[in-house]
XYZ file of C-alpha atoms in Angstrom:
219
model
C 6.032 -19.923 7.642
C 9.809 -19.438 7.877
C 10.664 -19.921 4.188
C 7.680 -17.786 3.160
C 8.713 -14.915 5.430
C 12.312 -15.180 4.226
C 11.187 -14.996 0.594
C 8.896 -12.054 1.335
C 11.653 -10.063 3.011
C 14.074 -10.661 0.141
C 11.371 -9.888 -2.423
C 10.379 -6.624 -0.717
C 14.026 -5.575 -0.368
C 14.161 -4.658 -4.063
C 11.460 -1.945 -4.056
C 12.936 -0.560 -0.831
C 16.323 -0.363 -2.524
C 14.693 1.450 -5.452
C 13.499 4.155 -3.073
C 16.869 4.435 -1.333
C 18.649 4.625 -4.676
C 16.451 7.413 -6.006
C 16.676 9.426 -2.811
C 20.433 8.897 -2.660
C 20.820 10.360 -6.147
C 18.601 13.304 -5.228
C 20.603 14.003 -2.081
C 23.973 13.774 -3.809
C 22.737 15.966 -6.659
C 21.502 18.649 -4.266
C 24.755 18.631 -2.274
C 27.274 18.353 -5.131
C 25.393 20.110 -7.922
C 22.993 22.467 -6.179
C 19.234 22.811 -6.227
C 19.248 24.059 -9.818
C 20.692 20.788 -11.098
C 18.337 18.861 -8.837
C 15.409 20.700 -10.408
C 16.586 19.789 -13.907
C 17.016 16.143 -12.899
C 13.585 16.064 -11.265
C 11.968 17.258 -14.486
C 13.995 14.846 -16.638
C 13.223 11.877 -14.388
C 9.500 12.660 -14.492
C 9.510 12.915 -18.279
C 11.365 9.632 -18.784
C 8.773 7.893 -16.612
C 6.287 8.207 -19.485
C 7.973 5.628 -21.770
C 9.205 3.604 -18.770
C 5.571 3.064 -17.756
C 5.302 0.231 -20.297
C 8.128 -1.672 -18.577
C 6.562 -1.045 -15.171
C 3.302 -2.573 -16.360
C 5.133 -5.657 -17.636
C 6.936 -6.059 -14.293
C 3.557 -6.099 -12.559
C 2.288 -9.092 -14.520
C 5.646 -10.766 -15.192
C 6.153 -12.338 -11.764
C 2.745 -14.072 -11.448
C 2.867 -15.120 -15.117
C 6.314 -16.676 -14.747
C 5.226 -18.348 -11.513
C 2.403 -20.072 -13.387
C 4.772 -21.126 -16.164
C 7.191 -22.710 -13.689
C 4.351 -24.368 -11.779
C 3.187 -25.922 -15.037
C 6.598 -27.463 -15.650
C 7.356 -25.480 -18.810
C 10.899 -24.623 -19.868
C 11.359 -20.936 -18.976
C 14.370 -20.375 -21.238
C 12.595 -19.776 -24.577
C 9.953 -17.658 -22.831
C 12.588 -15.427 -21.221
C 14.304 -14.875 -24.568
C 11.016 -14.145 -26.341
C 9.974 -11.607 -23.702
C 13.363 -9.848 -23.816
C 13.294 -9.726 -27.630
C 9.823 -8.220 -27.814
C 10.502 -5.712 -25.037
C 13.745 -4.638 -26.724
C 12.019 -4.139 -30.093
C 9.367 -1.930 -28.528
C 12.013 -0.008 -26.583
C 14.039 0.537 -29.756
C 10.987 2.127 -31.360
C 9.937 4.323 -28.429
C 13.043 5.592 -26.626
C 15.076 6.975 -29.581
C 12.080 8.997 -30.747
C 11.492 10.307 -27.222
C 15.155 11.219 -26.744
C 15.470 12.865 -30.163
C 12.401 15.013 -29.552
C 13.341 16.143 -26.037
C 15.872 18.947 -26.919
C 13.128 20.801 -28.789
C 10.148 19.592 -26.789
C 11.343 20.501 -23.282
C 12.032 24.230 -23.935
C 8.852 24.488 -26.003
C 6.734 23.126 -23.144
C 8.550 24.413 -20.056
C 10.761 27.290 -21.213
C 14.380 27.713 -22.271
C 15.624 27.602 -18.659
C 14.817 23.869 -18.590
C 16.693 22.989 -21.808
C 19.590 21.285 -20.019
C 17.226 18.651 -18.649
C 17.371 17.023 -22.090
C 21.119 16.377 -21.731
C 20.621 13.519 -19.269
C 17.893 11.701 -21.189
C 20.097 9.890 -23.766
C 22.023 8.142 -20.986
C 18.919 7.156 -19.047
C 17.158 6.102 -22.229
C 19.962 3.765 -23.300
C 20.235 2.279 -19.806
C 16.488 1.623 -19.822
C 16.592 -0.059 -23.228
C 19.336 -2.383 -21.948
C 18.340 -3.083 -18.358
C 14.600 -2.694 -18.845
C 14.458 -5.207 -21.692
C 16.527 -7.784 -19.816
C 14.695 -7.245 -16.556
C 11.192 -7.770 -17.963
C 11.987 -11.421 -18.657
C 14.892 -12.246 -16.373
C 13.797 -10.550 -13.130
C 10.329 -12.063 -13.370
C 11.928 -15.483 -13.750
C 14.473 -15.050 -10.943
C 11.800 -13.929 -8.487
C 9.443 -16.731 -9.509
C 12.267 -19.252 -9.227
C 12.857 -18.286 -5.580
C 15.940 -16.125 -6.172
C 14.865 -12.627 -5.115
C 18.115 -12.227 -3.191
C 20.210 -11.902 -6.347
C 17.703 -9.368 -7.678
C 18.162 -7.268 -4.526
C 21.962 -7.553 -4.797
C 21.854 -6.398 -8.420
C 19.609 -3.466 -7.510
C 21.863 -2.449 -4.626
C 24.948 -2.615 -6.860
C 23.264 -0.369 -9.404
C 22.420 2.110 -6.660
C 25.930 2.240 -5.205
C 27.524 2.803 -8.627
C 24.957 5.421 -9.640
C 25.266 7.455 -6.440
C 29.071 7.207 -6.305
C 29.648 8.236 -9.936
C 27.113 11.034 -9.683
C 28.887 12.466 -6.657
C 32.283 12.084 -8.324
C 31.409 13.550 -11.735
C 28.839 16.257 -10.927
C 31.366 19.058 -10.315
C 32.918 18.546 -13.768
C 30.064 17.253 -15.954
C 26.978 18.834 -14.448
C 23.652 17.072 -14.958
C 25.215 14.664 -17.486
C 26.988 13.026 -14.515
C 23.648 11.644 -13.323
C 23.122 10.017 -16.710
C 26.637 8.571 -16.845
C 26.228 7.081 -13.370
C 22.826 5.690 -14.292
C 24.143 4.033 -17.453
C 27.184 2.504 -15.739
C 25.062 1.181 -12.872
C 22.506 -0.266 -15.289
C 25.213 -2.066 -17.278
C 26.621 -3.702 -14.148
C 23.156 -4.747 -12.939
C 22.388 -6.164 -16.387
C 25.567 -8.278 -16.242
C 24.640 -9.619 -12.789
C 21.113 -10.505 -13.899
C 22.330 -12.071 -17.138
C 24.804 -14.324 -15.317
C 22.253 -15.345 -12.702
C 19.729 -16.224 -15.413
C 22.286 -18.225 -17.362
C 23.139 -20.266 -14.274
C 19.501 -20.849 -13.339
C 17.710 -21.169 -16.689
C 20.523 -21.917 -19.135
C 19.847 -18.918 -21.403
C 21.569 -15.541 -21.831
C 18.990 -12.715 -21.842
C 21.413 -10.267 -23.445
C 21.496 -12.126 -26.793
C 18.056 -11.128 -28.159
C 18.779 -7.556 -27.020
C 21.785 -6.978 -29.297
C 20.060 -6.235 -32.625
C 17.309 -3.944 -31.259
C 19.922 -2.142 -29.132
C 22.126 -1.565 -32.187
C 19.179 -0.059 -34.042
C 18.299 2.102 -31.039
C 21.861 3.418 -30.697
C 22.056 4.381 -34.369
C 18.629 6.000 -34.158
């Protein structure tokens, strides 16, 4: 049971790190920016969860699906690239529309006092298009291939960068600092995951992301 327990601990480390990361950002925001900024971030983070739900659903089925693919002896490389490409295309359709609508939608639904919550959404949206698209294919593969440790390291790195930059930039940028920290952390995690996938599967997940991401940024 030793290898199984070791895998389980490393696999479960990632969701634990998610929780620590989110709570770390909340704590730093409350201390450095005040409860008003924390309230704006809480609303923004809840709203962005609506389009992110599609990625969450894919994560749920990605690990067992990739496990079956590897057990069947199939080459995971083309599958990883296809999954990343399709996820990125969907993200490029959904997130720009959501972000563009938020400056008018948030005050219309919740009142003018919540308008600044929209300022953080472009950063989080772009980071989700990048990291979310790569993660749907690459993280499922890395976990199924017995490499959950690198996934946990990437998640922890994202968290450290996000919390540190938020604390550093909040006094000068306000709520936008949370978005800047989120985007920078997501870019670093995406690089770590991309390199790990290239070493393990021989493919670069970032390549099929480039065209949909370009369209999303212009949109």
